[in-house]
Amino acid sequence: MRQRPLRNRTWGNLPSELSEFVGRGDELDGLERLLGTSRLVTVTGVGGVGKSRLVLAAAHELEASGTPAEQERYCDGVWWAELSSVRDPAYLEFTVAEALGLTDHTTRPLRTVLTEHLAERRLLLVLDGFEQLVDECAVLVRELLRRSPGLRVLAAGRRPLEVDGELVFPLAPPVAEEALALLASRASALDPAFEVTDANRAALIGLCERLDGIPLALELAAGRLRALAPEQVSARLADRFALLTGGARGALPRHRTLRTAIGWSHELCTPPERLLWARLSVFAGQFDLDAAEYVCAGRDLPVESVLDLVGELLTQSLLVKEETPAGVRYRMLETVRLYGAGWLESLGDAGRLRRRHRDWYMGLATWCELDWFSPRQREVAALVEAELPNLRLALECCLDEPEELHLGQYLAGTLWFYWAGCGRLTEGRHWLDRTLEHVPGPEYENSRLKALWVLGYVAALQGDPVASMSALYECRDGAARTGNPVAAAYAVHRLGCLALVSDDMTRARELLGTALERYREAGELNSNVLMCQVELAMSLAFLGEPAGALSLCEEVREICEERGELWTKAYALYVLAYAALDAGDTGRARSLLTECVEINHAFRDLVGLVLAIELLALVTVTEGHPTEAAVLQGAAEPMWDGVGLRLFGSGYFNAPRLMCLERAGELIGTEHYAAGARHGRALSSEALVERALRGPQPAPASALPRPRTMPTRTAGRAGAGADNRKPAGSPKGEPAG
């Protein structure tokens, strides 16, 4: 019988194994053999039989100690997508993209983004808990496999996907010896004094048999062995069979047995524990104690009792405690959650609890927006990332009720910092478009105006000027009609941002300056206001006014450091680096840009990251490292595919790339430049960032003079006429400087 030590993940995104994996050696070996012959293997079986643990264990085996063939087969990693909390098919592709760490800012369909990302990669994608989305998941898997020859999929669900080429691996409960070992392992983890003895062995074996050896049932029973002898547990289980063995006629015995095990655990809970179990079922994925106390407490469940009740549910294996970047969080196994959801419906309280859930996450988003402009910015990003399934649920709740559509517009707009600052433009556009399809009453105009300027911002960053202008003009006109000076300032600001990325620098300077004046008149100060100041500095730099640009960005930098703000600071650093390079101070430019890269990577801000990498490549060739510059430029190319139109189609933003291409090509020639760019295109984002932060290692062949001009008005126009999509190995066309 195989007993494996716990391992931490080494590459990919596999969750850690929080408890010892007991037995299943034959199943692991068989599963790994099937993966060697088929590109799609699906583990099927009744709920609670251990499908998720088996595929996780197999994935860890392949990740940590695969054969050389397996290591080559999965050279781009082993990736885990948890689908059990995804209830709406619309989020299936979002969830898979998140699992792959894929960020995309374009207007392309997310399925296209996924297929292009996977097309040339060799990796194993593990899909767990897909049964509620089986048809949609089957269509997605079929297309990904067809378009991605290096992809293999390991799935776990209660039924097959029924995709061509699929090999099904039916998982039965463990054999008697392994079932007993699992029960003993879990019981001793809860009570170190527990052990299997000659006196209790027969009773424990009998208990395993009564539960058909189903791992979930065994884990639930292990929680009761702290207080009851094995014989008592068996007796109580037997008493409940008659009550809870119902269900649909013809259902498999194991389905009835699992229902009995969960129902038995439910019956053994105290009334307050049962009530909390039912109410916790409204959460999607993880939640924290504060959320549980707000959503679930009431006259019949005092708030001060929730902590102790959560502890009891943890003891009984009905909740799982997890350490995350957002702190300690809890999660229900999906089978347990569904059982509680059924009870909540029968109590007639589901609608009220869903509204309380929505209200909590409305408040959470509001506080996170305020905290974004603070030293807690990184923590806010991690918190919203962890709470995304619940925020989606709250948005859906708003859309389900016509009289609450304004709340959906408010929530989608309030999350602007996450959509724009953490690489979630595509999902943000999805929610903003959906909520703005409806026009609430005039008393809720402010919520709609906020959603409109956020949509205009997101669409501008996606390279969709038509949608951006439409939303921003509607916001501007609505703000004038209703007398909302703050919304008016945001509309003017984002129109200025749109002018900036459209190369209309004179108009950008005018609009952004006007927006700053309006912000100050309204007493508005946050990351958006500071970003407006940075964007105004960019327009001045491009218009050949470096002194004004430097003054604005130094002020932004000081405010950011005083407030602990990082996201906007990174853009200020970009402009300061731009000016430092123009002044010939490559050392300062590199120092500023490496900090900029580090911040943007931490926030998954692809726009800021790729701009910094492009400028860092120009710094690198100026320092005398043309091959390293070619690598950086090559690495930036696929990043722009995720942002959208390369450098927004802007000659101003494109000029550093063209200058780098020309200078590096002159030094090392077209072939060597192309080879370096190919190497860069093969780098993962993590490898690229590590390389950028480390800096060029070889001694420079020769130090180069600084560029005579950075892209200003004239340079921008020259660059605008260049081919923005020319291969990196072809240093041709007019130089931007």
XYZ file of N, CA and C in Angstrom, residues 9 12-13 76 79 100-103 117 121 597 601 604 609 639 682-694:
87
model
N 4.202 22.200 -4.255
C 4.272 22.246 -5.710
C 5.594 22.867 -6.146
N 3.846 24.994 -12.182
C 2.407 24.942 -12.394
C 1.721 25.615 -11.217
N 0.479 25.256 -10.985
C -0.276 25.905 -9.908
C -1.015 24.899 -9.041
N 5.776 22.463 -20.007
C 5.192 23.767 -19.685
C 4.309 23.728 -18.460
N -1.227 22.170 -14.484
C -2.089 23.279 -14.077
C -3.450 22.759 -13.621
N -4.669 29.050 -15.581
C -3.442 29.044 -16.382
C -2.613 30.315 -16.178
N -3.088 31.218 -15.303
C -2.374 32.469 -15.089
C -2.395 33.359 -16.312
N -3.462 33.226 -17.117
C -3.524 33.913 -18.400
C -4.217 35.249 -18.240
N -3.565 36.319 -18.639
C -4.129 37.659 -18.599
C -4.317 38.149 -20.020
N -3.066 30.568 -26.594
C -2.092 30.402 -25.509
C -1.573 28.970 -25.450
N 2.135 24.950 -26.562
C 2.637 24.535 -25.251
C 2.364 23.066 -25.021
N 8.765 47.225 -13.290
C 8.470 45.852 -13.727
C 8.005 45.005 -12.550
N 4.237 43.390 -12.453
C 4.123 41.929 -12.448
C 3.342 41.462 -11.228
N -0.225 41.951 -11.926
C -0.675 41.354 -13.187
C -1.178 42.415 -14.158
N 3.316 46.435 -17.591
C 4.490 45.565 -17.670
C 5.114 45.590 -19.051
N 3.274 39.343 -25.253
C 2.540 40.104 -24.240
C 1.601 41.096 -24.916
N 10.015 32.617 -26.209
C 9.805 31.341 -25.527
C 9.799 31.467 -24.008
N 10.132 32.653 -23.472
C 10.206 32.820 -22.024
C 8.809 32.925 -21.414
N 8.626 32.317 -20.258
C 7.398 32.530 -19.501
C 7.440 33.928 -18.895
N 6.299 34.420 -18.445
C 6.282 35.758 -17.848
C 7.155 35.809 -16.597
N 7.149 34.710 -15.806
C 7.973 34.680 -14.600
C 9.459 34.723 -14.957
N 9.843 33.937 -15.977
C 11.248 33.928 -16.390
C 11.659 35.282 -16.952
N 10.766 35.927 -17.683
C 11.062 37.243 -18.243
C 11.289 38.260 -17.133
N 10.390 38.275 -16.153
C 10.514 39.254 -15.068
C 11.791 39.011 -14.275
N 12.098 37.741 -14.002
C 13.339 37.430 -13.292
C 14.549 37.931 -14.071
N 14.507 37.754 -15.370
C 15.627 38.180 -16.209
C 15.727 39.706 -16.236
N 14.586 40.364 -16.329
C 14.588 41.830 -16.365
C 15.114 42.412 -15.059
N 14.727 41.817 -13.942
C 15.181 42.318 -12.644
C 16.665 42.046 -12.426
N 17.150 40.939 -12.972
C 18.564 40.581 -12.810
C 19.461 41.477 -13.638
